[in-house]
mmCIF file of C-alpha atoms and ligand atoms in Angstrom:
data_model
loop_
_atom_site.group_PDB
_atom_site.id
_atom_site.type_symbol
_atom_site.label_atom_id
_atom_site.label_comp_id
_atom_site.label_asym_id
_atom_site.label_seq_id
_atom_site.Cartn_x
_atom_site.Cartn_y
_atom_site.Cartn_z
ATOM 1 C CA MET A 1 61.595 163.425 100.176
ATOM 2 C CA TYR A 2 63.540 160.365 99.102
ATOM 3 C CA ARG A 3 66.123 159.873 96.392
ATOM 4 C CA PRO A 4 67.160 156.277 95.796
ATOM 5 C CA GLN A 5 70.916 156.111 96.060
ATOM 6 C CA VAL A 6 72.611 152.820 95.293
ATOM 7 C CA GLU A 7 76.392 152.497 95.376
ATOM 8 C CA PRO A 8 77.799 151.903 91.850
ATOM 9 C CA SER A 9 79.814 148.941 93.193
ATOM 10 C CA SER A 10 76.530 147.056 93.684
ATOM 11 C CA LEU A 11 76.549 146.286 89.936
ATOM 12 C CA ILE A 12 79.935 144.569 90.221
ATOM 13 C CA ARG A 13 78.828 142.655 93.301
ATOM 14 C CA LEU A 14 75.543 141.645 91.633
ATOM 15 C CA ARG A 15 77.385 140.403 88.548
ATOM 16 C CA GLN A 16 79.627 138.261 90.771
ATOM 17 C CA VAL A 17 76.627 136.739 92.554
ATOM 18 C CA ILE A 18 74.738 136.075 89.316
ATOM 19 C CA GLU A 19 77.790 134.544 87.602
ATOM 20 C CA SER A 20 78.607 132.429 90.662
ATOM 21 C CA GLY A 21 75.565 130.242 89.981
ATOM 22 C CA TRP A 22 74.309 130.703 93.574
ATOM 23 C CA ILE A 23 71.739 133.492 93.914
ATOM 24 C CA GLY A 24 69.709 132.378 96.987
ATOM 25 C CA LEU A 25 70.729 132.280 100.650
ATOM 26 C CA GLY A 26 74.450 131.575 100.599
ATOM 27 C CA PRO A 27 77.950 132.879 101.250
ATOM 28 C CA VAL A 28 77.271 136.522 100.298
ATOM 29 C CA THR A 29 74.487 136.741 102.900
ATOM 30 C CA GLY A 30 76.995 135.379 105.433
ATOM 31 C CA GLN A 31 79.552 137.968 104.333
ATOM 32 C CA PHE A 32 76.960 140.754 104.657
ATOM 33 C CA GLU A 33 76.186 139.605 108.207
ATOM 34 C CA GLN A 34 79.898 139.517 108.983
ATOM 35 C CA GLU A 35 80.387 143.096 107.744
ATOM 36 C CA LEU A 36 77.315 144.278 109.671
ATOM 37 C CA ALA A 37 78.686 142.645 112.813
ATOM 38 C CA VAL A 38 82.034 144.457 112.623
ATOM 39 C CA SER A 39 80.499 147.816 111.576
ATOM 40 C CA ASP A 40 79.501 148.607 115.186
ATOM 41 C CA LEU A 41 76.498 150.500 113.765
ATOM 42 C CA ILE A 42 73.927 147.832 114.626
ATOM 43 C CA GLY A 43 73.472 145.242 117.359
ATOM 44 C CA LYS A 44 75.454 142.039 117.831
ATOM 45 C CA ASN A 45 75.081 138.664 116.048
ATOM 46 C CA PRO A 46 73.032 140.005 113.093
ATOM 47 C CA VAL A 47 70.746 137.627 111.186
ATOM 48 C CA ALA A 48 69.754 138.908 107.715
ATOM 49 C CA VAL A 49 66.093 138.598 106.709
ATOM 50 C CA ASN A 50 63.832 139.841 103.925
ATOM 51 C CA SER A 51 62.237 142.796 105.777
ATOM 52 C CA GLY A 52 62.263 144.813 108.968
ATOM 53 C CA THR A 53 58.808 143.423 109.693
ATOM 54 C CA ALA A 54 60.182 139.857 109.507
ATOM 55 C CA ALA A 55 63.024 140.947 111.812
ATOM 56 C CA LEU A 56 60.508 142.232 114.406
ATOM 57 C CA HIS A 57 58.440 139.042 114.167
ATOM 58 C CA LEU A 58 61.511 136.813 114.621
ATOM 59 C CA ALA A 59 62.537 138.971 117.587
ATOM 60 C CA LEU A 60 59.245 138.145 119.369
ATOM 61 C CA VAL A 61 59.587 134.437 118.560
ATOM 62 C CA VAL A 62 63.220 134.085 119.645
ATOM 63 C CA ALA A 63 62.590 136.150 122.801
ATOM 64 C CA ASP A 64 59.988 133.456 123.679
ATOM 65 C CA VAL A 65 57.237 136.048 124.121
ATOM 66 C CA PRO A 66 54.285 133.831 125.134
ATOM 67 C CA LYS A 67 51.397 133.544 122.666
ATOM 68 C CA GLY A 68 48.203 134.949 124.158
ATOM 69 C CA SER A 69 50.077 137.551 126.222
ATOM 70 C CA ALA A 70 49.964 141.301 125.611
ATOM 71 C CA VAL A 71 52.656 143.385 123.888
ATOM 72 C CA VAL A 72 53.009 147.128 124.493
ATOM 73 C CA VAL A 73 53.695 149.204 121.362
ATOM 74 C CA PRO A 74 53.911 153.004 121.066
ATOM 75 C CA ALA A 75 51.065 154.586 119.084
ATOM 76 C CA ASN A 76 53.554 156.632 117.014
ATOM 77 C CA THR A 77 55.107 153.995 114.752
ATOM 78 C CA PHE A 78 54.734 152.175 111.460
ATOM 79 C CA VAL A 79 52.025 149.511 111.482
ATOM 80 C CA SER A 80 54.634 146.686 111.366
ATOM 81 C CA THR A 81 55.494 147.172 115.034
ATOM 82 C CA ALA A 82 51.951 146.193 116.063
ATOM 83 C CA ALA A 83 51.217 143.785 113.194
ATOM 84 C CA VAL A 84 53.980 141.378 114.265
ATOM 85 C CA ALA A 85 52.546 141.154 117.784
ATOM 86 C CA LEU A 86 49.158 140.167 116.310
ATOM 87 C CA GLN A 87 50.873 137.649 113.996
ATOM 88 C CA HIS A 88 52.472 136.214 117.111
ATOM 89 C CA GLN A 89 48.933 135.796 118.519
ATOM 90 C CA CYS A 90 49.420 138.481 121.143
ATOM 91 C CA ARG A 91 47.138 141.360 122.078
ATOM 92 C CA VAL A 92 48.437 144.862 121.321
ATOM 93 C CA ILE A 93 48.256 147.589 123.961
ATOM 94 C CA LEU A 94 49.149 151.065 122.706
ATOM 95 C CA ALA A 95 51.305 153.275 124.906
ATOM 96 C CA ASP A 96 51.201 157.048 124.530
ATOM 97 C CA ILE A 97 54.254 159.103 123.540
ATOM 98 C CA GLU A 98 56.207 162.202 124.596
ATOM 99 C CA ARG A 99 55.509 165.190 122.385
ATOM 100 C CA ALA A 100 59.115 166.430 122.682
ATOM 101 C CA THR A 101 60.808 163.270 121.307
ATOM 102 C CA GLY A 102 57.998 161.371 119.572
ATOM 103 C CA ASN A 103 59.122 158.333 121.578
ATOM 104 C CA VAL A 104 57.190 156.108 123.951
ATOM 105 C CA ASP A 105 56.264 157.773 127.259
ATOM 106 C CA LEU A 106 57.590 155.608 130.102
ATOM 107 C CA GLU A 107 54.834 156.893 132.416
ATOM 108 C CA SER A 108 52.270 155.515 130.007
ATOM 109 C CA VAL A 109 54.138 152.177 129.864
ATOM 110 C CA ARG A 110 54.282 152.046 133.666
ATOM 111 C CA GLU A 111 50.528 152.707 133.894
ATOM 112 C CA ILE A 112 49.867 149.824 131.510
ATOM 113 C CA LEU A 113 52.195 147.486 133.412
ATOM 114 C CA ASP A 114 50.478 148.417 136.693
ATOM 115 C CA THR A 115 46.992 147.647 135.357
ATOM 116 C CA GLU A 116 47.465 144.892 132.744
ATOM 117 C CA PRO A 117 48.754 141.650 134.287
ATOM 118 C CA ASP A 118 49.438 139.753 131.053
ATOM 119 C CA VAL A 119 52.023 142.038 129.409
ATOM 120 C CA SER A 120 55.133 140.077 128.405
ATOM 121 C CA ALA A 121 56.998 142.523 126.127
ATOM 122 C CA VAL A 122 57.435 146.166 125.181
ATOM 123 C CA ILE A 123 58.583 147.110 121.678
ATOM 124 C CA ALA A 124 60.396 150.454 121.847
ATOM 125 C CA VAL A 125 60.749 152.446 118.613
ATOM 126 C CA HIS A 126 63.602 154.951 118.208
ATOM 127 C CA TYR A 127 61.356 157.392 116.367
ATOM 128 C CA ALA A 128 63.062 159.257 113.485
ATOM 129 C CA GLY A 129 66.378 157.994 114.885
ATOM 130 C CA ILE A 130 65.880 159.705 118.262
ATOM 131 C CA PRO A 131 66.989 157.221 120.939
ATOM 132 C CA CYS A 132 64.454 156.021 123.511
ATOM 133 C CA ASP A 133 65.343 156.099 127.196
ATOM 134 C CA LEU A 134 66.855 152.607 127.284
ATOM 135 C CA ALA A 135 67.830 152.885 130.965
ATOM 136 C CA GLY A 136 64.256 153.732 131.949
ATOM 137 C CA LEU A 137 62.959 150.867 129.826
ATOM 138 C CA SER A 138 65.399 148.410 131.302
ATOM 139 C CA GLU A 139 64.409 149.463 134.825
ATOM 140 C CA LEU A 140 60.747 148.797 133.974
ATOM 141 C CA SER A 141 61.729 145.535 132.338
ATOM 142 C CA HIS A 142 63.441 144.320 135.516
ATOM 143 C CA ARG A 143 60.744 145.538 137.861
ATOM 144 C CA TYR A 144 57.846 143.993 135.907
ATOM 145 C CA GLY A 145 59.657 141.062 134.295
ATOM 146 C CA VAL A 146 58.902 142.065 130.694
ATOM 147 C CA THR A 147 61.121 141.739 127.619
ATOM 148 C CA VAL A 148 62.241 144.896 125.781
ATOM 149 C CA ILE A 149 62.621 144.629 122.006
ATOM 150 C CA GLU A 150 63.893 147.586 119.993
ATOM 151 C CA ASP A 151 62.447 148.597 116.629
ATOM 152 C CA CYS A 152 65.623 150.111 115.146
ATOM 153 C CA ALA A 153 64.193 150.727 111.647
ATOM 154 C CA HIS A 154 65.212 154.411 112.006
ATOM 155 C CA ALA A 155 68.134 153.968 114.378
ATOM 156 C CA ILE A 156 71.211 153.131 112.305
ATOM 157 C CA GLY A 157 73.772 155.742 113.342
ATOM 158 C CA SER A 158 71.872 156.779 116.469
ATOM 159 C CA VAL A 159 73.737 157.188 119.747
ATOM 160 C CA TRP A 160 72.236 156.657 123.196
ATOM 161 C CA GLN A 161 74.071 158.270 126.151
ATOM 162 C CA GLY A 162 77.278 158.483 124.145
ATOM 163 C CA ARG A 163 77.138 154.834 123.092
ATOM 164 C CA PRO A 164 76.229 153.378 119.680
ATOM 165 C CA MET A 165 73.076 151.286 119.332
ATOM 166 C CA SER A 166 75.293 148.223 118.959
ATOM 167 C CA GLU A 167 75.918 148.244 122.724
ATOM 168 C CA SER A 168 72.276 147.725 123.655
ATOM 169 C CA PRO A 169 71.570 144.527 125.629
ATOM 170 C CA ASN A 170 68.205 144.058 123.856
ATOM 171 C CA ILE A 171 67.122 142.199 120.743
ATOM 172 C CA GLN A 172 66.949 144.760 117.932
ATOM 173 C CA ALA A 173 65.201 144.771 114.540
ATOM 174 C CA TYR A 174 66.531 146.826 111.593
ATOM 175 C CA SER A 175 64.967 147.549 108.189
ATOM 176 C CA PHE A 176 66.784 147.895 104.865
ATOM 177 C CA HIS A 177 63.652 149.073 103.046
ATOM 178 C CA ALA A 178 64.121 151.498 100.121
ATOM 179 C CA THR A 179 63.541 154.582 102.306
ATOM 180 C CA LYS A 180 65.840 153.612 105.180
ATOM 181 C CA ALA A 181 69.447 154.719 105.814
ATOM 182 C CA LEU A 182 70.865 151.409 104.569
ATOM 183 C CA ALA A 183 68.568 150.804 101.588
ATOM 184 C CA ILE A 184 68.514 147.481 99.771
ATOM 185 C CA GLY A 185 64.960 147.846 98.480
ATOM 186 C CA GLU A 186 63.573 145.137 100.722
ATOM 187 C CA GLY A 187 65.494 143.559 103.595
ATOM 188 C CA GLY A 188 66.240 143.702 107.279
ATOM 189 C CA CYS A 189 68.142 142.082 110.089
ATOM 190 C CA VAL A 190 67.558 141.075 113.668
ATOM 191 C CA THR A 191 70.379 141.235 116.209
ATOM 192 C CA PHE A 192 70.885 139.368 119.488
ATOM 193 C CA PRO A 193 73.074 139.855 122.555
ATOM 194 C CA ASP A 194 73.950 136.130 122.437
ATOM 195 C CA ALA A 195 75.115 133.835 119.646
ATOM 196 C CA ALA A 196 72.769 130.948 120.554
ATOM 197 C CA SER A 197 69.664 133.075 119.864
ATOM 198 C CA ALA A 198 71.151 134.130 116.528
ATOM 199 C CA GLU A 199 71.685 130.448 115.610
ATOM 200 C CA ARG A 200 68.045 129.733 116.457
ATOM 201 C CA ALA A 201 66.940 132.742 114.369
ATOM 202 C CA LYS A 202 69.024 131.465 111.445
ATOM 203 C CA ARG A 203 67.004 128.237 111.493
ATOM 204 C CA LEU A 204 63.663 129.979 112.007
ATOM 205 C CA ARG A 205 64.194 132.429 109.133
ATOM 206 C CA ARG A 206 64.197 129.397 106.774
ATOM 207 C CA LEU A 207 61.223 127.373 107.956
ATOM 208 C CA GLY A 208 63.202 125.984 110.909
ATOM 209 C CA ILE A 209 65.368 123.813 108.646
ATOM 210 C CA ASP A 210 68.382 122.257 110.393
ATOM 211 C CA MET A 211 70.907 120.547 108.110
ATOM 212 C CA SER A 212 73.440 119.670 110.788
ATOM 213 C CA ALA A 213 72.504 115.944 110.728
ATOM 214 C CA ARG A 214 72.232 115.840 106.918
ATOM 215 C CA SER A 215 72.940 112.437 105.376
ATOM 216 C CA TRP A 216 72.329 110.575 102.075
ATOM 217 C CA GLY A 217 68.957 109.455 103.372
ATOM 218 C CA ASN A 218 67.871 112.579 105.279
ATOM 219 C CA PRO A 219 68.154 116.086 103.767
ATOM 220 C CA TYR A 220 67.217 117.969 106.935
ATOM 221 C CA ASP A 221 65.346 118.044 110.229
ATOM 222 C CA ILE A 222 62.890 120.675 111.491
ATOM 223 C CA PRO A 223 63.113 120.717 115.293
ATOM 224 C CA GLU A 224 61.024 123.939 115.510
ATOM 225 C CA LEU A 225 58.847 125.220 112.657
ATOM 226 C CA GLY A 226 59.817 128.669 111.341
ATOM 227 C CA PHE A 227 59.051 131.174 108.578
ATOM 228 C CA LYS A 228 60.205 131.987 105.040
ATOM 229 C CA TYR A 229 62.023 135.153 106.061
ATOM 230 C CA ASN A 230 65.613 134.649 104.855
ATOM 231 C CA MET A 231 67.567 137.196 102.832
ATOM 232 C CA GLY A 232 69.163 135.951 99.586
ATOM 233 C CA ASP A 233 72.581 136.655 98.060
ATOM 234 C CA ILE A 234 71.221 139.086 95.437
ATOM 235 C CA ALA A 235 69.905 141.390 98.178
ATOM 236 C CA ALA A 236 73.029 140.798 100.293
ATOM 237 C CA ALA A 237 75.246 141.888 97.363
ATOM 238 C CA VAL A 238 73.449 145.244 97.249
ATOM 239 C CA GLY A 239 73.613 145.420 101.052
ATOM 240 C CA LEU A 240 77.394 144.961 101.021
ATOM 241 C CA ALA A 241 77.756 147.757 98.465
ATOM 242 C CA GLN A 242 75.463 150.055 100.466
ATOM 243 C CA LEU A 243 77.533 149.427 103.596
ATOM 244 C CA GLU A 244 80.573 150.943 101.824
ATOM 245 C CA GLY A 245 78.834 154.337 101.639
ATOM 246 C CA LEU A 246 76.901 154.105 104.901
ATOM 247 C CA ARG A 247 79.216 156.042 107.212
ATOM 248 C CA GLU A 248 79.527 158.945 104.792
ATOM 249 C CA ASN A 249 75.748 158.977 104.257
ATOM 250 C CA LEU A 250 75.125 159.003 108.005
ATOM 251 C CA ARG A 251 77.568 161.895 108.361
ATOM 252 C CA LYS A 252 75.583 163.826 105.712
ATOM 253 C CA ARG A 253 72.256 163.001 107.366
ATOM 254 C CA ARG A 254 73.642 164.258 110.646
ATOM 255 C CA SER A 255 74.924 167.541 109.181
ATOM 256 C CA ASN A 256 71.627 168.021 107.329
ATOM 257 C CA LEU A 257 69.781 167.563 110.626
ATOM 258 C CA ILE A 258 72.029 170.110 112.352
ATOM 259 C CA ARG A 259 71.451 172.603 109.527
ATOM 260 C CA TYR A 260 67.669 172.259 109.900
ATOM 261 C CA ARG A 261 67.928 172.754 113.651
ATOM 262 C CA GLU A 262 70.088 175.860 113.287
ATOM 263 C CA ARG A 263 67.869 177.420 110.648
ATOM 264 C CA LEU A 264 64.591 176.694 112.451
ATOM 265 C CA ALA A 265 65.788 177.530 115.968
ATOM 266 C CA ASP A 266 64.113 180.962 116.036
ATOM 267 C CA SER A 267 60.955 180.035 114.104
ATOM 268 C CA PRO A 268 57.602 179.069 115.670
ATOM 269 C CA VAL A 269 58.166 175.514 114.406
ATOM 270 C CA GLU A 270 58.534 172.948 117.227
ATOM 271 C CA LEU A 271 61.535 170.684 116.632
ATOM 272 C CA VAL A 272 61.165 167.066 117.751
ATOM 273 C CA ARG A 273 64.526 166.063 119.175
ATOM 274 C CA GLU A 274 66.659 164.109 121.642
ATOM 275 C CA SER A 275 66.044 164.823 125.328
ATOM 276 C CA GLY A 276 69.482 163.802 126.655
ATOM 277 C CA ASP A 277 72.693 165.773 125.979
ATOM 278 C CA SER A 278 74.650 162.664 125.071
ATOM 279 C CA ASP A 279 71.871 161.226 122.869
ATOM 280 C CA ARG A 280 72.156 161.717 119.133
ATOM 281 C CA SER A 281 69.647 161.096 116.372
ATOM 282 C CA GLY A 282 71.128 159.244 113.409
ATOM 283 C CA GLY A 283 69.124 161.621 111.189
ATOM 284 C CA PHE A 284 66.627 159.237 109.659
ATOM 285 C CA ALA A 285 63.970 161.969 109.619
ATOM 286 C CA VAL A 286 63.404 165.619 110.602
ATOM 287 C CA PRO A 287 60.057 165.698 112.385
ATOM 288 C CA ILE A 288 58.642 169.130 113.181
ATOM 289 C CA LEU A 289 55.328 170.132 114.760
ATOM 290 C CA VAL A 290 53.263 172.992 113.339
ATOM 291 C CA LYS A 291 49.773 174.479 113.603
ATOM 292 C CA ASN A 292 47.631 174.172 110.458
ATOM 293 C CA ARG A 293 49.633 171.222 109.215
ATOM 294 C CA GLU A 294 47.526 170.654 106.037
ATOM 295 C CA ARG A 295 47.893 174.242 104.901
ATOM 296 C CA VAL A 296 51.645 174.217 105.571
ATOM 297 C CA ARG A 297 52.134 170.941 103.658
ATOM 298 C CA LYS A 298 50.164 172.335 100.691
ATOM 299 C CA GLU A 299 52.197 175.541 100.628
ATOM 300 C CA LEU A 300 55.454 173.597 100.842
ATOM 301 C CA ASP A 301 54.269 171.387 97.985
ATOM 302 C CA ALA A 302 53.465 174.473 95.898
ATOM 303 C CA ALA A 303 57.069 175.617 96.494
ATOM 304 C CA GLY A 304 58.312 172.268 95.166
ATOM 305 C CA ILE A 305 59.023 170.769 98.600
ATOM 306 C CA GLU A 306 57.814 167.262 99.385
ATOM 307 C CA SER A 307 57.061 166.304 102.960
ATOM 308 C CA GLU A 308 55.782 163.214 104.736
ATOM 309 C CA ILE A 309 53.672 162.300 107.750
ATOM 310 C CA TYR A 310 55.351 159.839 110.128
ATOM 311 C CA PHE A 311 53.025 158.431 111.439
ATOM 312 C CA ARG A 312 49.280 158.002 111.543
ATOM 313 C CA PRO A 313 48.680 156.895 115.141
ATOM 314 C CA LEU A 314 48.060 153.147 115.313
ATOM 315 C CA GLY A 315 44.704 153.627 117.073
ATOM 316 C CA ALA A 316 43.393 154.580 113.592
ATOM 317 C CA PHE A 317 43.897 151.035 112.283
ATOM 318 C CA PRO A 318 42.081 147.739 112.916
ATOM 319 C CA ILE A 319 44.572 146.232 115.365
ATOM 320 C CA GLY A 320 42.173 145.771 118.267
ATOM 321 C CA ALA A 321 43.770 148.489 120.415
ATOM 322 C CA THR A 322 41.383 150.227 122.818
ATOM 323 C CA ARG A 323 43.503 152.438 125.073
ATOM 324 C CA PRO A 324 43.379 156.168 124.206
ATOM 325 C CA THR A 325 46.691 157.841 123.277
ATOM 326 C CA PRO A 326 45.860 161.575 123.212
ATOM 327 C CA VAL A 327 49.440 162.871 122.933
ATOM 328 C CA ALA A 328 50.119 160.625 119.945
ATOM 329 C CA GLU A 329 46.820 161.680 118.323
ATOM 330 C CA ARG A 330 47.750 165.342 118.654
ATOM 331 C CA PHE A 331 51.340 164.723 117.524
ATOM 332 C CA ALA A 332 50.046 162.942 114.417
ATOM 333 C CA GLN A 333 47.893 165.985 113.561
ATOM 334 C CA ASP A 334 50.803 168.405 113.860
ATOM 335 C CA VAL A 335 53.814 166.476 112.556
ATOM 336 C CA ILE A 336 55.583 167.012 109.240
ATOM 337 C CA CYS A 337 58.787 165.251 108.234
ATOM 338 C CA LEU A 338 61.085 167.213 105.942
ATOM 339 C CA PRO A 339 63.570 165.869 103.349
ATOM 340 C CA ILE A 340 66.940 164.934 104.874
ATOM 341 C CA HIS A 341 68.400 162.255 102.568
ATOM 342 C CA PRO A 342 72.156 162.458 101.822
ATOM 343 C CA LEU A 343 71.708 163.864 98.295
ATOM 344 C CA ILE A 344 69.984 167.068 99.434
ATOM 345 C CA SER A 345 72.291 170.122 99.557
ATOM 346 C CA LEU A 346 72.610 172.622 102.404
ATOM 347 C CA ASP A 347 71.302 175.291 99.993
ATOM 348 C CA GLU A 348 68.213 173.186 99.397
ATOM 349 C CA ILE A 349 67.729 172.819 103.148
ATOM 350 C CA ASP A 350 68.013 176.599 103.533
ATOM 351 C CA TYR A 351 65.357 176.977 100.817
ATOM 352 C CA VAL A 352 63.051 174.543 102.678
ATOM 353 C CA CYS A 353 63.593 176.448 105.952
ATOM 354 C CA ASP A 354 62.948 179.849 104.338
ATOM 355 C CA ARG A 355 59.684 178.693 102.735
ATOM 356 C CA LEU A 356 58.642 176.957 105.950
ATOM 357 C CA SER A 357 59.345 180.061 108.038
ATOM 358 C CA GLU A 358 57.141 182.085 105.637
ATOM 359 C CA CYS A 359 54.291 179.528 105.928
ATOM 360 C CA VAL A 360 54.285 179.454 109.709
ATOM 361 C CA ALA A 361 54.913 183.186 110.274
HETATM 362 C C1 LIG B 1 60.152 150.691 107.902
HETATM 363 C C2 LIG B 1 59.707 150.366 109.271
HETATM 364 C C3 LIG B 1 59.464 149.050 109.686
HETATM 365 C C4 LIG B 1 59.350 147.872 108.746
HETATM 366 O O1 LIG B 1 60.365 147.662 107.897
HETATM 367 P P1 LIG B 1 60.118 146.874 106.527
HETATM 368 O O2 LIG B 1 61.510 146.562 106.087
HETATM 369 O O3 LIG B 1 59.385 147.800 105.599
HETATM 370 O O4 LIG B 1 59.319 145.645 106.835
HETATM 371 C C5 LIG B 1 59.196 148.811 111.030
HETATM 372 N N1 LIG B 1 59.141 149.814 111.917
HETATM 373 C C6 LIG B 1 59.351 151.091 111.562
HETATM 374 C C7 LIG B 1 59.304 152.144 112.608
HETATM 375 C C8 LIG B 1 59.614 151.415 110.224
HETATM 376 O O5 LIG B 1 59.775 152.700 109.867
#
């Protein structure tokens, strides 16, 4: 399902950081942010942090989402997306999803906004790398005066209506966890349409520390208390190395995804995919929907094929959500994600598709 792949040049970069005598937050983290900013693969003004979860939490804080308000989160996501709203002392309201894309259903969001007066933000997740309808979200955001934040943990390399994710006007949170397209092990970054928000996030990721008025008698001020969320130069060194191979890896993920779609086109398997012609999944995952999911997963396992379930619907966890999300519940019973990482060969994908077609026949 996963194969850790770390660029060999990370060893050289790590040696440089270790020998430099500065291994915490420092110039290499700044360089990593610089390279991310010019890559055009992620949003603008990136601020590097120690996880995607921290990135989502900082997004809520810097967007000034009021404490005590409600945040809408799709039921089909990793628990982080809801956990950060609770950490921010907000109530979580789960929105249902579209079966075809796995993404948040805008009708469900609209229903919530019509009936719940205290919603201040919606966190949209680009599930498996499949872009959400950002135009629809932004229309709702204007009409109801709510903030849209994007959980881009799966969305590096994704394209919405012919445009890269970097062109989104929203605050975005990315993860560099071991299983993600840009894998550091642990890490993440939050991006902002404006530089002032990024400056604020850079203070808040390190307890709110501001050294701009530093003097012999005063090491720093803390105008606004923050969190211990900063990335350090050891992680940034690996991040810089991983960026070197990122475009090629995304190209492989994309061709792996296309191979799966070609080979499964005539099978009874339901492919979860983009709804718009000019949308493009970055190929983080290959979600499919099948009947008898447990039996199929067992048979795949017996044929030496690992698979994964993304995700258990969030209603299953103690997050205080009460609204039913029937489409997400059903999706979570039927979904299987197949291996797509850049080290899998097209022959291996054909093998997976052949075995899968036998199981579901
Ligand atoms: C991985 C993931 C996160 C959290 O990222 P971490 O770096 O593990 O904190 C958030 N949302 C989604 C959808 C994810 O898959």
